[in-house]
Structure formats: C-alpha cells, structure tokens
C-alpha cells in the first residue's frame, strides 16, 4: 500500500503499510467517513508527527494515547493543539511543570510544533479518533502500527529519551531497549493524576541533561 509519509520514516516502516492490519485500518476509516462520521485529525495531518520529526532527527519521543476528539483540536501531534485553540487541561499542566522545572513562562499557544521540529516526536498510540468519542479507534490496528514505530526507534537509534506519562504509556517500555535509551516515567498530566507524580517530575530539565551528556543539542522548550 502506498502511504504518503515523510521519506526517512517511509524507508524505516514501509513494511508495515503492506500488512493486512494496516489495510484494515484504512478500510475502517473509509467506511466511517462514508457513513458521515467525522474523524480527527484531518487526513493531511494523520502522519504529522512523522512529517515534523524525521527519523534521523529524533532525540525524544513523547507518547500520548489518543488524538483530541473535539472540533479543531487534533493536529497529529500528541498533546498539541493549533494556534488559537485553548490548551486542554493536560497541556496546561504540562506548561505548569515546564515553568516550575526550567523557568520558562507559561506559553501563550498550545501548538507544540517547535518542539517537534527540534526532534521531539509527539506520537499518539492511536492516530485517529471519531468526533466526541475518545479511544473510538484504539482497537482498529493503530496500536500495532505505533508499537512497530517505537520498536523501530529502539532498535535503530541510540540515546533517545522516551517520556512515558501515565500507566498506558508506561506499558510501552517493554518495547524499548533500556540499555540504549533513557526512559523517564511519571503520572499522566491529566487533572485527575497530575498531583500524583507528574508535578515535580522535572522531565524537561532531565531530558536536556541527558541530551547534553550524549553530546546532542538540548531542546529549547520555549514556544
């Protein structure tokens, strides 16, 4: 199957597009659209995380679970919303921790594209969702695809920082070679759990400390 995706990623994961499960994903989404269902993000942004962060530039993987399911929110980057869209509660908590950790003023935008362009891959485990129904596409095959992406990163690169926030993300650590990469775990930044270990985790400064140790440029977290 021919999928429009950033070239360096295509070279790494082309084999996934030829598997039955991926064809099932595309057929499922086509069927839902033909039934008048609204799917987020728009088709052109489904692989935005790959487009903004080519394989050879990845320094950090920040794993989310599901795209935002509200109008105009999802943009194919985990936790990120387009400019002009009010940041959701989890993103507000991320910005609070960012401020407390490294002193950066609370950003006025929820658009995290600048992080992605510096090598922070903002990957959701499911790449699409039905409007108003969180996790509606969690079982259609996306997890198999994104697990393969995480495994490919682990196997083919060295010194990547994996940010795993919440129990769902932390289950993915079994896909990662901990001898080659740096895993940081914390509670999810959701209002329901942020005070159970996300606040105070200092993952932004710890990420940069590790990158510097690896002789890589740190991330400029300012937006």
Coordinates of N, CA and C in Angstrom, one line a residue:
X1 N 0.8 -1.2 0.0 CA 0.0 0.0 0.0 C 0.9 1.3 0.0
X2 N 0.5 2.2 -0.8 CA 1.3 3.5 -0.9 C 0.7 4.5 0.1
X3 N 1.5 4.9 1.1 CA 1.1 5.8 2.1 C 2.0 7.1 2.0
X4 N 1.4 8.2 2.0 CA 2.1 9.5 2.0 C 2.7 9.8 3.4
X5 N 3.9 9.6 3.5 CA 4.6 9.8 4.8 C 6.0 10.3 4.6
X6 N 6.6 11.0 5.5 CA 7.9 11.6 5.4 C 8.9 10.5 5.0
X7 N 9.8 10.8 4.1 CA 10.6 9.8 3.3 C 11.5 9.0 4.3
X8 N 12.2 9.6 5.2 CA 13.0 8.8 6.1 C 12.2 7.8 6.9
X9 N 11.0 8.2 7.3 CA 10.2 7.2 8.0 C 9.7 6.1 7.1
X10 N 9.4 6.5 5.9 CA 8.9 5.6 4.9 C 9.9 4.5 4.7
X11 N 11.2 4.8 4.7 CA 12.2 3.8 4.5 C 12.3 2.9 5.7
X12 N 11.9 3.4 6.9 CA 12.0 2.5 8.1 C 10.8 1.6 8.2
X13 N 9.6 2.1 7.9 CA 8.4 1.4 8.3 C 7.5 1.0 7.1
X14 N 8.1 1.0 5.9 CA 7.3 0.7 4.7 C 6.6 -0.7 4.8
X15 N 7.3 -1.6 5.4 CA 6.8 -3.0 5.5 C 5.5 -3.0 6.3
X16 N 5.3 -2.1 7.2 CA 4.0 -2.1 8.0 C 2.8 -1.8 7.1
X17 N 3.0 -0.9 6.1 CA 1.9 -0.5 5.2 C 1.4 -1.6 4.3
X18 N 2.2 -2.7 4.2 CA 1.9 -3.8 3.3 C 1.2 -4.9 4.1
X19 N 1.0 -4.7 5.4 CA 0.4 -5.8 6.2 C -1.1 -5.7 6.3
X20 N -1.7 -6.8 6.5 CA -3.2 -6.8 6.5 C -3.8 -5.9 7.5
X21 N -3.2 -5.8 8.7 CA -3.8 -4.9 9.7 C -3.9 -3.5 9.3
X22 N -2.9 -3.0 8.5 CA -2.9 -1.6 8.1 C -3.9 -1.4 7.0
X23 N -4.1 -2.4 6.2 CA -5.2 -2.2 5.2 C -6.5 -2.2 5.9
X24 N -6.7 -2.9 7.0 CA -7.9 -2.9 7.8 C -8.1 -1.5 8.4
X25 N -7.1 -0.9 8.8 CA -7.2 0.5 9.3 C -7.8 1.4 8.3
X26 N -7.2 1.4 7.1 CA -7.6 2.3 6.1 C -9.0 2.0 5.6
X27 N -9.4 0.8 5.6 CA -10.8 0.4 5.2 C -11.8 0.9 6.2
X28 N -11.4 0.7 7.5 CA -12.3 1.1 8.6 C -12.6 2.6 8.5
X29 N -11.5 3.4 8.4 CA -11.7 4.8 8.3 C -12.5 5.3 7.1
X30 N -12.2 4.7 6.0 CA -13.0 5.0 4.8 C -14.5 4.7 5.0
X31 N -14.8 3.6 5.6 CA -16.2 3.2 5.9 C -16.8 4.2 6.8
X32 N -16.1 4.6 7.9 CA -16.7 5.6 8.8 C -17.0 6.9 8.1
X33 N -16.1 7.3 7.3 CA -16.3 8.6 6.5 C -17.5 8.5 5.6
X34 N -17.6 7.3 4.9 CA -18.7 7.1 4.0 C -20.0 7.1 4.7
X35 N -20.0 6.8 6.0 CA -21.2 6.8 6.9 C -21.5 8.2 7.5
X36 N -20.7 9.2 7.1 CA -20.9 10.5 7.6 C -20.2 10.8 9.0
X37 N -19.4 9.9 9.5 CA -18.7 10.1 10.7 C -17.6 11.1 10.5
X38 N -17.4 11.9 11.5 CA -16.3 12.9 11.5 C -15.1 12.3 12.2
X39 N -13.9 12.3 11.5 CA -12.7 11.7 12.0 C -11.7 12.8 12.2
X40 N -11.0 12.8 13.4 CA -9.9 13.7 13.7 C -8.6 12.9 13.8
X41 N -7.5 13.6 13.5 CA -7.3 14.8 12.8 C -7.7 14.7 11.3
X42 N -7.7 15.8 10.6 CA -7.9 15.7 9.1 C -6.9 14.8 8.5
X43 N -7.2 14.2 7.4 CA -6.4 13.2 6.7 C -5.0 13.7 6.5
X44 N -4.8 15.0 6.1 CA -3.5 15.5 5.8 C -2.6 15.6 7.0
X45 N -3.2 15.5 8.2 CA -2.4 15.6 9.5 C -2.3 14.3 10.3
X46 N -2.8 13.2 9.7 CA -2.7 11.9 10.5 C -1.3 11.5 10.8
X47 N -0.4 11.8 9.8 CA 1.0 11.4 10.0 C 1.9 12.7 10.3
X48 N 1.3 13.7 10.9 CA 2.0 14.9 11.1 C 3.2 14.8 12.0
X49 N 3.1 13.9 13.0 CA 4.3 13.6 13.9 C 5.5 13.1 13.1
X50 N 5.2 12.4 12.1 CA 6.3 11.8 11.3 C 6.9 12.9 10.4
X51 N 6.0 13.7 9.8 CA 6.4 14.8 8.9 C 7.2 15.9 9.6
X52 N 6.8 16.2 10.9 CA 7.5 17.3 11.6 C 8.8 16.8 12.2
X53 N 9.0 15.5 12.4 CA 10.1 14.9 13.1 C 10.7 13.7 12.3
X54 N 11.5 14.0 11.3 CA 12.0 12.9 10.5 C 12.8 11.9 11.4
X55 N 12.9 10.7 11.0 CA 13.5 9.6 11.7 C 15.0 9.9 12.2
X56 N 15.7 10.5 11.3 CA 17.1 10.8 11.6 C 17.3 12.0 12.5
X57 N 16.3 12.7 12.9 CA 16.4 13.9 13.7 C 15.8 13.6 15.1
X58 N 15.3 12.4 15.4 CA 14.6 12.2 16.7 C 15.6 12.2 17.8
X59 N 15.3 12.9 18.9 CA 16.0 12.9 20.1 C 15.1 12.4 21.3
X60 N 13.8 12.7 21.2 CA 12.9 12.5 22.3 C 11.6 11.9 21.7
X61 N 11.0 11.0 22.4 CA 9.6 10.6 22.0 C 8.7 10.8 23.2
X62 N 7.7 11.7 23.0 CA 6.7 11.9 24.0 C 5.4 11.2 23.5
X63 N 5.0 10.2 24.2 CA 3.9 9.3 23.8 C 2.6 9.7 24.4
X64 N 1.6 10.0 23.6 CA 0.3 10.2 24.0 C -0.6 9.0 23.7
X65 N -1.9 9.0 24.1 CA -2.7 7.9 23.9 C -3.6 8.0 22.7
X66 N -4.3 9.2 22.5 CA -5.4 9.3 21.6 C -5.4 10.8 21.1
X67 N -5.8 11.0 19.9 CA -5.9 12.4 19.5 C -7.1 13.1 20.2
X68 N -7.1 14.4 20.3 CA -8.2 15.1 20.8 C -9.4 14.9 19.9
X69 N -10.6 14.7 20.6 CA -11.8 14.4 19.8 C -12.8 15.5 19.7
X70 N -12.3 16.7 20.0 CA -13.2 17.9 19.8 C -12.8 18.7 18.5
X71 N -13.7 19.5 18.1 CA -13.5 20.2 16.8 C -12.3 21.1 16.9
X72 N -11.5 21.1 15.8 CA -10.3 22.0 15.6 C -9.2 21.7 16.6
X73 N -9.2 20.7 17.4 CA -8.2 20.4 18.4 C -7.0 19.6 17.9
X74 N -7.4 18.4 17.3 CA -6.3 17.4 16.9 C -5.5 17.9 15.7
X75 N -4.2 17.8 15.8 CA -3.3 18.2 14.7 C -2.2 17.2 14.4
X76 N -2.4 16.0 14.9 CA -1.5 14.9 14.6 C -0.2 14.9 15.4
X77 N -0.2 15.7 16.5 CA 0.9 15.8 17.4 C 0.4 15.6 18.8
X78 N 0.9 14.7 19.6 CA 0.4 14.4 20.9 C 0.4 15.6 21.8
X79 N -0.7 15.8 22.5 CA -0.9 16.9 23.5 C -1.0 18.3 22.8
X80 N -0.7 18.5 21.5 CA -0.6 19.8 20.9 C -2.0 20.1 20.3
X81 N -2.3 21.4 20.3 CA -3.5 22.0 19.6 C -3.0 23.2 18.8
X82 N -3.7 23.4 17.7 CA -3.3 24.5 16.8 C -3.3 25.9 17.5
X83 N -2.6 26.8 16.9 CA -2.6 28.2 17.4 C -4.0 28.7 17.4
X84 N -4.3 29.4 18.5 CA -5.6 30.0 18.6 C -6.6 29.1 19.3
X85 N -6.3 27.9 19.5 CA -7.2 26.9 20.3 C -6.7 26.9 21.7
X86 N -7.7 27.0 22.6 CA -7.4 27.0 24.1 C -6.7 25.7 24.5
X87 N -5.6 25.7 25.2 CA -4.9 24.5 25.6 C -5.8 23.7 26.5
X88 N -6.0 22.4 26.3 CA -6.8 21.5 27.2 C -6.1 21.3 28.5
X89 N -6.8 20.8 29.5 CA -6.3 20.8 30.9 C -4.9 20.0 31.0
X90 N -4.7 18.9 30.3 CA -3.5 18.2 30.4 C -2.3 19.1 29.9
X91 N -2.5 19.8 28.8 CA -1.5 20.6 28.3 C -1.2 21.8 29.2
X92 N -2.2 22.3 29.8 CA -2.0 23.4 30.8 C -1.1 22.9 31.9
X93 N -1.3 21.7 32.4 CA -0.5 21.1 33.5 C 0.9 20.8 33.0
X94 N 1.1 20.4 31.7 CA 2.4 20.3 31.2 C 3.2 21.6 31.2
X95 N 2.5 22.7 30.8 CA 3.1 24.0 30.9 C 3.4 24.5 32.3
X96 N 2.6 24.1 33.2 CA 2.9 24.4 34.6 C 4.2 23.8 35.1
X97 N 4.3 22.5 34.8 CA 5.5 21.7 35.1 C 6.8 22.3 34.4
X98 N 6.6 22.6 33.1 CA 7.6 23.2 32.4 C 8.1 24.5 33.0
X99 N 7.2 25.3 33.4 CA 7.6 26.6 34.1 C 8.3 26.3 35.4
X100 N 7.8 25.4 36.2 CA 8.4 25.2 37.5 C 9.7 24.5 37.4
X101 N 9.9 23.7 36.3 CA 11.1 22.9 36.1 C 12.3 23.8 35.6
X102 N 12.0 24.5 34.5 CA 13.1 25.3 33.8 C 12.9 26.8 33.7
X103 N 11.8 27.2 34.3 CA 11.6 28.7 34.5 C 11.0 29.4 33.3
X104 N 10.6 28.6 32.2 CA 10.1 29.3 31.0 C 8.7 29.8 31.4
X105 N 8.3 31.0 30.9 CA 7.0 31.5 31.1 C 5.9 30.6 30.5
X106 N 4.8 30.5 31.1 CA 3.7 29.7 30.6 C 3.4 30.1 29.1
X107 N 3.5 29.2 28.1 CA 3.3 29.5 26.7 C 1.9 30.1 26.5
X108 N 1.8 31.0 25.5 CA 0.5 31.6 25.2 C -0.1 30.7 24.1
X109 N 0.5 29.8 23.5 CA 0.0 28.9 22.5 C 0.1 27.4 22.9
X110 N -0.8 26.6 22.5 CA -0.8 25.2 22.7 C -0.2 24.4 21.6
X111 N 0.4 25.1 20.6 CA 1.0 24.5 19.4 C 2.4 24.1 19.7
X112 N 2.7 22.8 19.7 CA 4.0 22.3 20.1 C 4.9 22.0 18.9
X113 N 4.5 22.5 17.8 CA 5.3 22.3 16.5 C 6.8 22.6 16.7
X114 N 7.1 23.6 17.4 CA 8.5 24.0 17.6 C 9.3 22.9 18.3
X115 N 8.6 22.2 19.2 CA 9.3 21.0 19.9 C 9.5 19.9 18.9
X116 N 8.5 19.6 18.1 CA 8.6 18.6 17.1 C 9.7 18.8 16.1
X117 N 9.9 20.1 15.7 CA 10.9 20.4 14.7 C 12.3 20.4 15.3
X118 N 12.4 20.3 16.6 CA 13.7 20.1 17.2 C 14.1 18.7 17.5
X119 N 13.2 17.8 17.2 CA 13.5 16.4 17.4 C 12.7 15.7 18.5
X120 N 11.6 16.4 19.0 CA 10.7 15.8 19.9 C 9.5 15.2 19.2
X121 N 9.5 13.8 19.0 CA 8.4 13.2 18.3 C 7.2 13.2 19.2
X122 N 6.1 13.8 18.8 CA 4.9 13.8 19.6 C 3.9 12.8 19.0
X123 N 4.0 11.6 19.5 CA 3.3 10.4 18.9 C 2.2 10.0 19.7
X124 N 1.0 9.9 19.2 CA -0.1 9.2 19.8 C -0.2 7.8 19.5
X125 N -0.6 6.9 20.4 CA -0.6 5.5 20.2 C -1.7 5.1 19.1
X126 N -2.8 5.9 19.1 CA -3.8 5.8 18.0 C -3.7 7.1 17.2
X127 N -3.7 7.0 15.9 CA -3.5 8.2 15.1 C -4.8 8.9 14.6
X128 N -5.9 8.3 14.9 CA -7.2 8.9 14.6 C -8.2 8.6 15.7
X129 N -9.3 9.4 15.6 CA -10.4 9.2 16.6 C -11.7 9.7 16.0
X130 N -12.8 9.2 16.4 CA -14.1 9.6 16.0 C -14.6 10.8 16.8
X131 N -15.2 11.8 16.2 CA -15.6 13.0 16.9 C -16.4 12.7 18.1
X132 N -16.0 13.3 19.3 CA -16.8 13.1 20.5 C -16.7 11.8 21.2
X133 N -15.8 10.9 20.7 CA -15.7 9.5 21.3 C -14.3 9.2 21.5
X134 N -13.7 9.5 22.7 CA -12.3 9.2 23.0 C -12.0 7.7 22.8
X135 N -10.9 7.4 22.3 CA -10.5 6.0 22.1 C -11.3 5.2 21.2
X136 N -12.1 5.9 20.3 CA -13.0 5.1 19.4 C -12.2 4.3 18.4
X137 N -11.0 4.7 18.1 CA -10.2 4.0 17.1 C -9.0 3.3 17.8
X138 N -9.1 3.1 19.1 CA -8.0 2.4 19.8 C -7.8 1.0 19.4
X139 N -8.9 0.3 18.9 CA -8.8 -1.1 18.7 C -8.8 -1.5 17.2
X140 N -8.5 -0.5 16.3 CA -8.7 -0.8 14.9 C -7.3 -1.1 14.2
X141 N -6.3 -1.2 15.0 CA -5.0 -1.6 14.5 C -3.9 -0.5 14.7
X142 N -4.2 0.7 15.1 CA -3.2 1.7 15.3 C -2.1 1.3 16.3
X143 N -2.5 0.7 17.3 CA -1.5 0.3 18.4 C -0.5 -0.6 17.8
X144 N -0.9 -1.5 16.9 CA 0.1 -2.4 16.3 C 1.1 -1.6 15.5
X145 N 0.6 -0.6 14.8 CA 1.4 0.3 14.0 C 2.4 1.1 14.8
X146 N 1.9 1.8 15.8 CA 2.7 2.6 16.6 C 3.7 1.8 17.5
X147 N 3.3 0.6 17.9 CA 4.2 -0.3 18.6 C 5.4 -0.6 17.7
X148 N 5.1 -0.8 16.5 CA 6.2 -1.1 15.5 C 7.1 0.1 15.3
X149 N 6.5 1.3 15.4 CA 7.3 2.6 15.3 C 8.2 2.7 16.5
X150 N 7.7 2.5 17.7 CA 8.5 2.6 18.9 C 9.6 1.5 18.9
X151 N 9.3 0.3 18.5 CA 10.3 -0.7 18.4 C 11.4 -0.4 17.4
X152 N 11.0 0.2 16.3 CA 12.0 0.6 15.2 C 12.9 1.6 15.8
X153 N 12.4 2.6 16.5 CA 13.2 3.6 17.1 C 14.2 3.0 18.1
X154 N 13.7 2.1 18.9 CA 14.6 1.5 19.9 C 15.7 0.7 19.3
X155 N 15.4 0.0 18.2 CA 16.3 -0.9 17.6 C 17.3 -0.2 16.7
X156 N 16.9 0.9 16.1 CA 17.8 1.5 15.0 C 18.5 2.8 15.5
X157 N 18.1 3.3 16.7 CA 18.7 4.5 17.2 C 19.3 4.3 18.5
X158 N 20.1 5.2 19.0 CA 20.7 5.2 20.3 C 20.5 6.5 21.0
X159 N 20.3 6.5 22.3 CA 20.3 7.7 23.1 C 19.0 8.6 22.9
X160 N 17.9 7.9 22.6 CA 16.6 8.6 22.6 C 16.0 8.7 24.0
X161 N 15.4 9.8 24.3 CA 14.7 10.0 25.6 C 13.2 9.6 25.3
X162 N 12.7 8.7 26.1 CA 11.3 8.3 26.0 C 10.6 8.8 27.2
X163 N 9.6 9.7 27.0 CA 8.8 10.3 28.0 C 7.5 9.5 28.1
X164 N 7.3 8.8 29.1 CA 6.1 7.9 29.3 C 5.3 8.4 30.5
X165 N 4.2 9.1 30.2 CA 3.4 9.7 31.2 C 2.1 8.9 31.3
X166 N 1.9 8.4 32.5 CA 0.7 7.6 32.7 C 0.8 6.1 32.5
X167 N -0.1 5.3 33.0 CA 0.1 3.9 33.0 C 0.0 3.3 31.6
X168 N -0.8 3.9 30.7 CA -0.9 3.4 29.4 C 0.5 3.5 28.7
X169 N 1.1 4.7 28.7 CA 2.3 4.9 28.1 C 3.4 4.1 28.7
X170 N 3.4 3.9 30.0 CA 4.5 3.1 30.6 C 4.5 1.6 30.3
X171 N 3.3 1.1 29.8 CA 3.3 -0.3 29.3 C 4.2 -0.5 28.1
X172 N 4.5 0.6 27.4 CA 5.2 0.5 26.2 C 6.7 0.4 26.4
X173 N 7.1 0.5 27.7 CA 8.6 0.4 28.0 C 9.2 -1.0 27.6
X174 N 8.3 -2.0 27.5 CA 8.8 -3.3 27.1 C 9.2 -3.3 25.7
X175 N 8.9 -2.3 24.9 CA 9.3 -2.3 23.5 C 10.7 -1.6 23.4
X176 N 11.2 -1.0 24.5 CA 12.4 -0.1 24.4 C 13.6 -0.8 25.1
X177 N 14.7 -0.8 24.4 CA 15.9 -1.3 24.9 C 16.5 -0.3 25.9
X178 N 16.4 -0.6 27.2 CA 16.8 0.4 28.2 C 18.3 0.6 28.4
X179 N 19.0 -0.3 27.7 CA 20.5 -0.2 27.7 C 21.0 0.8 26.7
X180 N 20.1 1.1 25.7 CA 20.5 2.1 24.7 C 19.8 3.4 24.8
X181 N 18.7 3.5 25.6 CA 17.9 4.7 25.6 C 17.6 5.1 27.1
X182 N 17.0 6.3 27.2 CA 16.8 6.9 28.5 C 15.3 7.0 28.7
X183 N 14.7 6.3 29.6 CA 13.2 6.3 29.9 C 12.9 7.1 31.1
X184 N 12.0 8.1 30.9 CA 11.5 8.9 32.1 C 10.0 8.6 32.2
X185 N 9.6 8.2 33.4 CA 8.2 7.9 33.7 C 7.7 8.8 34.8
X186 N 6.4 9.1 34.6 CA 5.7 9.9 35.6 C 4.2 9.7 35.4
X187 N 3.4 10.2 36.4 CA 2.0 10.2 36.3 C 1.5 11.0 35.0
X188 N 0.3 10.7 34.6 CA -0.2 11.5 33.4 C -0.5 12.9 33.9
X189 N -0.3 13.9 33.0 CA -0.6 15.3 33.3 C -2.0 15.7 33.4
X190 N -2.9 14.7 33.2 CA -4.4 15.0 33.4 C -4.7 15.6 34.8
X191 N -5.7 16.4 34.9 CA -6.1 16.9 36.2 C -6.4 15.9 37.3
X192 N -6.7 14.7 36.8 CA -7.1 13.6 37.7 C -5.8 12.9 38.3
X193 N -4.6 13.1 37.7 CA -3.5 12.4 38.2 C -2.2 13.3 38.3
X194 N -2.2 14.5 37.8 CA -1.0 15.3 37.7 C -0.3 15.5 39.1
X195 N -1.1 15.5 40.2 CA -0.6 15.7 41.5 C -0.1 14.4 42.1
X196 N -0.2 13.3 41.4 CA 0.3 12.0 41.8 C 1.7 11.7 41.3
X197 N 2.4 12.7 40.9 CA 3.8 12.4 40.4 C 4.2 13.1 39.1
X198 N 3.2 13.7 38.5 CA 3.7 14.5 37.3 C 4.3 15.8 37.7
X199 N 3.5 16.5 38.6 CA 4.1 17.8 39.1 C 5.4 17.4 39.9
X200 N 6.5 18.1 39.5 CA 7.7 17.8 40.2 C 8.6 16.8 39.6
X201 N 8.2 16.2 38.4 CA 9.0 15.2 37.8 C 10.2 15.7 37.1
X202 N 10.2 17.0 36.8 CA 11.3 17.7 36.2 C 11.9 17.0 34.9
X203 N 11.0 16.5 34.1 CA 11.4 15.7 32.9 C 12.0 16.6 31.8
X204 N 11.7 17.9 31.8 CA 12.2 18.8 30.8 C 13.7 19.0 31.0
X205 N 14.1 19.3 32.3 CA 15.5 19.5 32.6 C 16.2 18.2 32.5
X206 N 15.6 17.1 33.0 CA 16.3 15.8 32.9 C 16.6 15.4 31.5
X207 N 15.6 15.7 30.6 CA 15.8 15.3 29.2 C 17.0 16.1 28.6
X208 N 17.1 17.4 28.9 CA 18.2 18.1 28.4 C 19.6 17.7 29.0
X209 N 19.5 17.4 30.3 CA 20.8 16.9 30.9 C 21.3 15.7 30.2
X210 N 20.4 14.8 29.9 CA 20.8 13.5 29.2 C 21.3 13.8 27.8
X211 N 20.6 14.7 27.1 CA 21.0 15.0 25.7 C 22.4 15.6 25.7
X212 N 22.6 16.5 26.6 CA 24.0 17.1 26.7 C 25.0 16.1 27.0
X213 N 24.7 15.1 27.9 CA 25.6 14.0 28.1 C 25.9 13.2 26.9
X214 N 24.9 13.1 26.0 CA 25.1 12.4 24.8 C 25.7 13.2 23.6
X215 N 26.1 14.5 24.0 CA 26.7 15.4 23.1 C 25.7 15.8 22.0
X216 N 24.5 16.0 22.4 CA 23.5 16.5 21.5 C 23.0 17.8 22.0
X217 N 22.5 18.6 21.1 CA 21.9 19.9 21.5 C 20.7 19.7 22.3
X218 N 20.5 20.5 23.4 CA 19.3 20.3 24.2 C 18.1 20.9 23.5
X219 N 16.9 20.6 24.0 CA 15.7 21.2 23.4 C 15.4 22.5 24.0
X220 N 15.1 23.5 23.2 CA 14.6 24.8 23.6 C 13.1 24.6 23.8
X221 N 12.7 24.6 25.0 CA 11.3 24.3 25.3 C 10.4 25.5 25.2
X222 N 10.9 26.7 25.0 CA 10.1 27.9 24.8 C 9.3 27.8 23.5
X223 N 8.0 28.3 23.6 CA 7.2 28.3 22.4 C 6.8 29.7 22.0

